[in-house]
Amino acid sequence: MPPSLGEGGIRAVRDCSLLQYDTGLAMEFRPLRSFVEVVRQGGFSQAAKAVLTSQSAVSKAVKQLEAEVGVPLLDRMGHRSVLTPAGEVVYRRAVKLLADRADLLAELDEIRGLRRGVLRLGLLPACSSVPFTPLLALYRQRFPEIEVRLVERDSAQLEDDLRTGDIDIAGSLLPISPEFDFEPLCREPLVAVLPSGHPLATQAEIRLADLRDTPFIMLESGLALHRIVLDASRRAGFLPAIAARSSQIDFTMELAAAGLGVAFLPRMIAAQRHDAAVCQVRLAEPDLEWSMAMAWRRGAYLSDAASAWLALVRERHGEA
């Protein structure tokens, strides 16, 4: 069984969770914030960069939190730190407390009439330009006073940012965890991007299994499109040989043009890129789709800026 926090430890965690309307609010949450970032970033030096402070300040904050709860939260093994059983409990609660605090401050600002005018929007680093550029341009045109802060991270990192309240809303691929609400944005089939000299390049439509002997050019493993293609390959009965991985769409197409193998892109993304050295062939896989939605933490408070963004998504993509 996990070790008990003890009466003093429980009281300390409870006291730390109090959302007081005073200038000490930010100070009370700094140890929690530092601790959460150490866990999320995988170390003290990375956490220091995330919270814009020194590594020694982060270490001091975590030690302060451990002193308050009365038990070690991290098992320090050289350069690695692993959560103790008590640390797992505190981390889970701290993530929710930090998100609730962000909601509280946002709601208070709305009540006081303090329109901060900031939309914190998370996007995937690949395949986001086509669906989001027109939306961002229209949003800017309608709400020029709102600052848009873009965060580009992979799906798992964006979900973490939503949980902690670091971003308001994120563009993510379906399926989405049930802990989030979502609004569909777009649904696109995938196309195979083949070298023009490939035997299948002139076909109007091919199946994924037809490409089992062709090396795959994949987006990085942290990106959702990588998982979509690999899962579909397994359903087709094979594991592909991977010739190369990249986080850049243009580079994957250049690699395909150079004859390294076949790349896979959503049709709307591929259609924006024209290269005589490659052919884009439709995949006859009804369940192989790139489906994007806007996601936010279930039950979270949405600022006016985030609500306006959602309204725009529904207006432009209501039938996605």
Short mmCIF file of C-alpha atoms in Angstrom, two decimals:
data_model
loop_
_atom_site.label_atom_id
_atom_site.label_comp_id
_atom_site.label_asym_id
_atom_site.label_seq_id
_atom_site.Cartn_x
_atom_site.Cartn_y
_atom_site.Cartn_z
CA MET A 1 0.00 0.00 0.00
CA PRO A 2 1.20 3.58 -0.63
CA PRO A 3 2.62 5.19 2.51
CA SER A 4 0.18 7.44 4.37
CA LEU A 5 0.70 11.17 4.16
CA GLY A 6 -0.12 11.44 7.85
CA GLU A 7 -2.30 14.04 9.52
CA GLY A 8 0.24 16.82 9.06
CA GLY A 9 0.82 15.94 5.41
CA ILE A 10 -2.89 15.86 4.62
CA ARG A 11 -3.37 19.22 6.35
CA ALA A 12 -0.51 20.69 4.30
CA VAL A 13 -1.97 19.50 0.99
CA ARG A 14 -5.40 20.81 2.03
CA ASP A 15 -3.95 24.19 3.01
CA CYS A 16 -2.05 24.38 -0.26
CA SER A 17 -5.31 23.83 -2.16
CA LEU A 18 -7.12 26.80 -0.63
CA LEU A 19 -7.99 29.33 -3.34
CA GLN A 20 -7.63 32.55 -1.40
CA TYR A 21 -8.43 35.97 -2.81
CA ASP A 22 -5.18 37.61 -1.84
CA THR A 23 -1.77 38.47 -3.27
CA GLY A 24 -0.31 35.28 -1.85
CA LEU A 25 -2.27 33.15 -4.31
CA ALA A 26 0.58 32.88 -6.82
CA MET A 27 3.15 32.17 -4.09
CA GLU A 28 1.12 29.28 -2.64
CA PHE A 29 1.04 27.50 -5.99
CA ARG A 30 4.68 27.91 -6.98
CA PRO A 31 5.90 24.73 -5.21
CA LEU A 32 3.07 22.75 -6.79
CA ARG A 33 3.81 24.21 -10.20
CA SER A 34 7.53 23.42 -9.91
CA PHE A 35 6.82 19.87 -8.76
CA VAL A 36 4.39 19.23 -11.62
CA GLU A 37 6.86 20.54 -14.20
CA VAL A 38 9.68 18.36 -12.83
CA VAL A 39 7.46 15.34 -13.42
CA ARG A 40 6.16 16.50 -16.81
CA GLN A 41 9.51 17.67 -18.18
CA GLY A 42 11.47 14.73 -16.82
CA GLY A 43 14.00 16.63 -14.72
CA PHE A 44 14.86 19.75 -12.74
CA SER A 45 16.81 21.58 -15.44
CA GLN A 46 14.02 21.12 -18.01
CA ALA A 47 11.43 22.18 -15.42
CA ALA A 48 13.42 25.35 -14.69
CA LYS A 49 13.18 26.33 -18.36
CA ALA A 50 9.43 25.66 -18.37
CA VAL A 51 8.74 27.90 -15.34
CA LEU A 52 11.37 30.51 -16.31
CA THR A 53 13.49 30.24 -13.19
CA SER A 54 16.74 28.64 -12.03
CA GLN A 55 17.27 24.95 -11.39
CA SER A 56 18.16 25.67 -7.77
CA ALA A 57 14.86 27.56 -7.32
CA VAL A 58 12.92 24.58 -8.66
CA SER A 59 14.81 22.19 -6.39
CA LYS A 60 14.13 24.44 -3.40
CA ALA A 61 10.41 24.63 -4.27
CA VAL A 62 10.11 20.84 -4.48
CA LYS A 63 11.92 20.42 -1.16
CA GLN A 64 9.55 22.99 0.35
CA LEU A 65 6.56 20.99 -0.89
CA GLU A 66 8.04 17.76 0.48
CA ALA A 67 8.57 19.44 3.84
CA GLU A 68 4.95 20.61 3.85
CA VAL A 69 3.49 17.19 3.12
CA GLY A 70 5.97 15.43 5.39
CA VAL A 71 7.07 12.67 2.98
CA PRO A 72 9.40 12.40 -0.05
CA LEU A 73 7.62 12.94 -3.35
CA LEU A 74 10.50 12.07 -5.67
CA ASP A 75 12.99 9.24 -5.48
CA ARG A 76 16.19 10.83 -6.83
CA MET A 77 18.43 8.34 -8.63
CA GLY A 78 21.37 10.15 -10.18
CA HIS A 79 20.03 12.45 -12.88
CA ARG A 80 16.63 10.72 -12.83
CA SER A 81 13.73 11.34 -10.45
CA VAL A 82 10.90 8.81 -10.02
CA LEU A 83 7.60 9.51 -8.29
CA THR A 84 7.13 7.86 -4.90
CA PRO A 85 3.65 6.49 -4.09
CA ALA A 86 2.94 9.72 -2.19
CA GLY A 87 4.32 11.69 -5.12
CA GLU A 88 1.84 10.04 -7.47
CA VAL A 89 -1.03 11.14 -5.23
CA VAL A 90 0.24 14.71 -4.91
CA TYR A 91 1.00 14.95 -8.65
CA ARG A 92 -2.51 13.84 -9.62
CA ARG A 93 -4.11 16.33 -7.21
CA ALA A 94 -1.68 19.13 -8.11
CA VAL A 95 -2.53 18.93 -11.82
CA LYS A 96 -6.20 19.46 -11.02
CA LEU A 97 -5.49 22.22 -8.48
CA LEU A 98 -3.40 24.18 -10.97
CA ALA A 99 -6.10 23.85 -13.63
CA ASP A 100 -8.81 24.90 -11.17
CA ARG A 101 -6.71 27.91 -10.16
CA ALA A 102 -6.40 28.97 -13.81
CA ASP A 103 -10.18 28.66 -14.18
CA LEU A 104 -10.75 30.67 -11.00
CA LEU A 105 -8.53 33.56 -12.07
CA ALA A 106 -10.12 33.64 -15.52
CA GLU A 107 -13.64 33.74 -14.07
CA LEU A 108 -12.70 36.48 -11.60
CA ASP A 109 -11.25 38.55 -14.44
CA GLU A 110 -14.50 38.21 -16.37
CA ILE A 111 -16.53 39.23 -13.30
CA ARG A 112 -14.30 42.23 -12.67
CA GLY A 113 -14.49 43.23 -16.31
CA LEU A 114 -10.78 42.59 -16.92
CA ARG A 115 -10.77 41.38 -20.53
CA ARG A 116 -7.28 40.00 -20.94
CA GLY A 117 -7.93 39.19 -24.58
CA VAL A 118 -5.71 36.08 -24.81
CA LEU A 119 -6.48 32.82 -26.61
CA ARG A 120 -4.05 30.04 -25.66
CA LEU A 121 -4.35 27.62 -28.56
CA GLY A 122 -2.51 24.30 -28.85
CA LEU A 123 -1.78 22.84 -32.30
CA LEU A 124 -0.07 19.76 -33.67
CA PRO A 125 3.30 20.63 -35.24
CA ALA A 126 2.42 18.86 -38.52
CA CYS A 127 -0.68 19.12 -40.72
CA SER A 128 -2.10 22.16 -38.91
CA SER A 129 -1.41 24.90 -41.45
CA VAL A 130 -4.20 24.16 -43.95
CA PRO A 131 -7.16 23.81 -41.54
CA PHE A 132 -6.07 26.52 -39.11
CA THR A 133 -4.55 29.34 -41.20
CA PRO A 134 -7.93 30.51 -42.60
CA LEU A 135 -9.55 30.22 -39.16
CA LEU A 136 -6.79 32.23 -37.49
CA ALA A 137 -6.96 34.91 -40.18
CA LEU A 138 -10.74 35.27 -39.76
CA TYR A 139 -10.47 35.22 -35.97
CA ARG A 140 -7.88 38.01 -36.10
CA GLN A 141 -10.10 40.01 -38.44
CA ARG A 142 -13.11 39.73 -36.10
CA PHE A 143 -11.25 40.08 -32.81
CA PRO A 144 -8.14 42.20 -33.44
CA GLU A 145 -7.81 42.98 -29.71
CA ILE A 146 -7.31 39.32 -28.75
CA GLU A 147 -3.76 38.01 -28.62
CA VAL A 148 -3.38 34.45 -29.92
CA ARG A 149 -0.65 32.43 -28.20
CA LEU A 150 0.13 29.33 -30.24
CA VAL A 151 1.67 26.23 -28.63
CA GLU A 152 2.88 23.50 -31.00
CA ARG A 153 3.33 20.10 -29.36
CA ASP A 154 2.41 16.48 -30.01
CA SER A 155 -0.97 15.07 -28.98
CA ALA A 156 0.11 13.67 -25.61
CA GLN A 157 1.81 16.93 -24.62
CA LEU A 158 -1.21 18.98 -25.68
CA GLU A 159 -3.44 16.80 -23.50
CA ASP A 160 -1.10 17.45 -20.55
CA ASP A 161 -1.29 21.19 -21.26
CA LEU A 162 -5.09 21.02 -21.25
CA ARG A 163 -5.12 19.13 -17.94
CA THR A 164 -2.93 21.72 -16.22
CA GLY A 165 -4.75 24.70 -17.74
CA ASP A 166 -1.67 25.88 -19.66
CA ILE A 167 -3.79 26.17 -22.81
CA ASP A 168 -7.49 26.84 -23.28
CA ILE A 169 -8.19 24.60 -26.24
CA ALA A 170 -6.26 22.34 -28.60
CA GLY A 171 -6.52 20.97 -32.11
CA SER A 172 -6.16 17.20 -31.75
CA LEU A 173 -6.87 14.08 -33.74
CA LEU A 174 -9.75 11.74 -32.95
CA PRO A 175 -10.24 9.61 -30.94
CA ILE A 176 -9.95 11.93 -27.93
CA SER A 177 -9.84 10.87 -24.28
CA PRO A 178 -13.27 10.97 -22.59
CA GLU A 179 -11.90 13.42 -20.02
CA PHE A 180 -12.13 16.11 -22.73
CA ASP A 181 -15.04 17.70 -24.56
CA PHE A 182 -14.52 18.26 -28.27
CA GLU A 183 -15.94 19.90 -31.37
CA PRO A 184 -15.31 18.20 -34.76
CA LEU A 185 -13.25 20.31 -37.16
CA CYS A 186 -12.54 18.32 -40.32
CA ARG A 187 -12.35 14.78 -41.67
CA GLU A 188 -10.02 13.84 -44.52
CA PRO A 189 -8.98 10.57 -46.19
CA LEU A 190 -5.27 9.81 -46.48
CA VAL A 191 -3.41 9.63 -49.78
CA ALA A 192 -0.22 7.74 -50.62
CA VAL A 193 2.53 10.00 -51.97
CA LEU A 194 4.56 7.79 -54.32
CA PRO A 195 7.60 8.44 -56.54
CA SER A 196 6.32 8.99 -60.07
CA GLY A 197 8.25 5.91 -61.25
CA HIS A 198 6.63 3.56 -58.71
CA PRO A 199 4.61 0.71 -60.34
CA LEU A 200 1.46 1.80 -58.47
CA ALA A 201 1.82 5.54 -59.11
CA THR A 202 -0.58 5.52 -62.07
CA GLN A 203 -3.37 3.71 -60.22
CA ALA A 204 -6.53 5.66 -59.38
CA GLU A 205 -6.83 3.89 -56.04
CA ILE A 206 -4.77 1.38 -54.06
CA ARG A 207 -5.06 -0.53 -50.81
CA LEU A 208 -2.56 -0.20 -48.02
CA ALA A 209 -1.69 -3.89 -48.33
CA ASP A 210 -0.51 -3.20 -51.91
CA LEU A 211 2.34 -1.17 -50.37
CA ARG A 212 3.64 -3.84 -48.01
CA ASP A 213 6.87 -4.20 -50.06
CA THR A 214 7.44 -0.44 -50.34
CA PRO A 215 9.41 1.31 -47.54
CA PHE A 216 7.37 3.85 -45.60
CA ILE A 217 8.41 7.44 -44.98
CA MET A 218 6.80 8.35 -41.67
CA LEU A 219 6.22 11.43 -39.62
CA GLU A 220 7.87 11.33 -36.19
CA SER A 221 6.54 8.72 -33.75
CA GLY A 222 5.19 11.39 -31.39
CA LEU A 223 2.83 12.67 -34.07
CA ALA A 224 -0.65 11.18 -34.35
CA LEU A 225 -0.42 10.53 -38.10
CA HIS A 226 2.41 8.07 -37.39
CA ARG A 227 0.12 6.03 -35.12
CA ILE A 228 -2.77 6.17 -37.61
CA VAL A 229 -0.67 4.70 -40.44
CA LEU A 230 0.97 2.01 -38.28
CA ASP A 231 -2.37 0.92 -36.80
CA ALA A 232 -3.88 0.66 -40.29
CA SER A 233 -0.88 -1.39 -41.47
CA ARG A 234 -1.36 -3.84 -38.61
CA ARG A 235 -5.02 -4.20 -39.51
CA ALA A 236 -3.92 -4.92 -43.08
CA GLY A 237 -1.73 -7.74 -41.78
CA PHE A 238 1.81 -6.37 -42.01
CA LEU A 239 4.39 -4.14 -40.32
CA PRO A 240 6.07 -1.79 -42.81
CA ALA A 241 9.78 -1.26 -43.25
CA ILE A 242 10.43 2.38 -42.33
CA ALA A 243 12.95 4.14 -44.55
CA ALA A 244 12.94 7.50 -42.77
CA ARG A 245 11.13 9.64 -40.21
CA SER A 246 10.69 13.41 -40.22
CA SER A 247 8.60 16.05 -38.47
CA GLN A 248 8.43 18.14 -41.66
CA ILE A 249 5.76 17.47 -44.29
CA ASP A 250 7.67 19.10 -47.16
CA PHE A 251 10.73 17.00 -46.35
CA THR A 252 8.74 13.74 -46.36
CA MET A 253 7.43 14.63 -49.82
CA GLU A 254 10.97 15.40 -51.02
CA LEU A 255 12.12 12.03 -49.70
CA ALA A 256 9.29 10.34 -51.60
CA ALA A 257 10.25 12.26 -54.75
CA ALA A 258 13.84 11.04 -54.30
CA GLY A 259 12.59 7.45 -54.39
CA LEU A 260 13.08 6.49 -50.74
CA GLY A 261 9.56 5.14 -50.38
CA VAL A 262 5.93 6.14 -49.87
CA ALA A 263 4.68 8.94 -47.61
CA PHE A 264 1.14 9.41 -46.28
CA LEU A 265 -0.70 12.70 -45.88
CA PRO A 266 -4.26 13.95 -45.44
CA ARG A 267 -5.71 14.73 -48.88
CA MET A 268 -6.24 18.43 -48.09
CA ILE A 269 -2.59 18.79 -46.99
CA ALA A 270 -1.15 16.91 -49.97
CA ALA A 271 -3.31 18.90 -52.39
CA GLN A 272 -1.49 22.09 -51.40
CA ARG A 273 1.83 20.66 -52.61
CA HIS A 274 2.55 20.03 -56.27
CA ASP A 275 5.65 18.12 -57.42
CA ALA A 276 5.98 16.36 -60.77
CA ALA A 277 8.33 13.83 -59.16
CA VAL A 278 5.52 12.33 -57.03
CA CYS A 279 1.99 11.07 -57.56
CA GLN A 280 -0.79 11.25 -55.00
CA VAL A 281 -2.91 8.10 -55.00
CA ARG A 282 -6.13 7.67 -53.07
CA LEU A 283 -6.16 4.87 -50.48
CA ALA A 284 -9.13 2.51 -50.59
CA GLU A 285 -9.33 2.17 -46.82
CA PRO A 286 -12.70 3.40 -45.48
CA ASP A 287 -11.45 3.50 -41.88
CA LEU A 288 -8.17 5.26 -42.67
CA GLU A 289 -9.05 8.89 -41.98
CA TRP A 290 -7.43 11.95 -40.51
CA SER A 291 -10.13 13.42 -38.26
CA MET A 292 -9.35 16.59 -36.34
CA ALA A 293 -11.34 18.24 -33.55
CA MET A 294 -10.98 21.07 -31.06
CA ALA A 295 -10.65 19.67 -27.53
CA TRP A 296 -10.86 21.26 -24.09
CA ARG A 297 -10.95 20.00 -20.51
CA ARG A 298 -14.40 18.67 -19.62
CA GLY A 299 -16.17 21.06 -17.26
CA ALA A 300 -13.45 23.71 -17.58
CA TYR A 301 -14.27 27.40 -17.67
CA LEU A 302 -13.79 28.81 -21.17
CA SER A 303 -12.82 32.45 -21.49
CA ASP A 304 -14.60 34.79 -23.88
CA ALA A 305 -11.64 34.44 -26.26
CA ALA A 306 -11.85 30.62 -26.25
CA SER A 307 -15.64 30.67 -26.56
CA ALA A 308 -15.37 33.00 -29.57
CA TRP A 309 -12.88 30.60 -31.17
CA LEU A 310 -15.24 27.64 -30.66
CA ALA A 311 -18.12 29.62 -32.12
CA LEU A 312 -16.02 30.35 -35.21
CA VAL A 313 -15.09 26.65 -35.59
CA ARG A 314 -18.79 25.70 -35.39
CA GLU A 315 -19.69 28.38 -37.92
CA ARG A 316 -17.09 27.31 -40.49
CA HIS A 317 -17.04 23.54 -39.87
CA GLY A 318 -20.43 22.77 -38.35
CA GLU A 319 -20.92 19.76 -40.60
CA ALA A 320 -17.48 18.21 -40.03
#
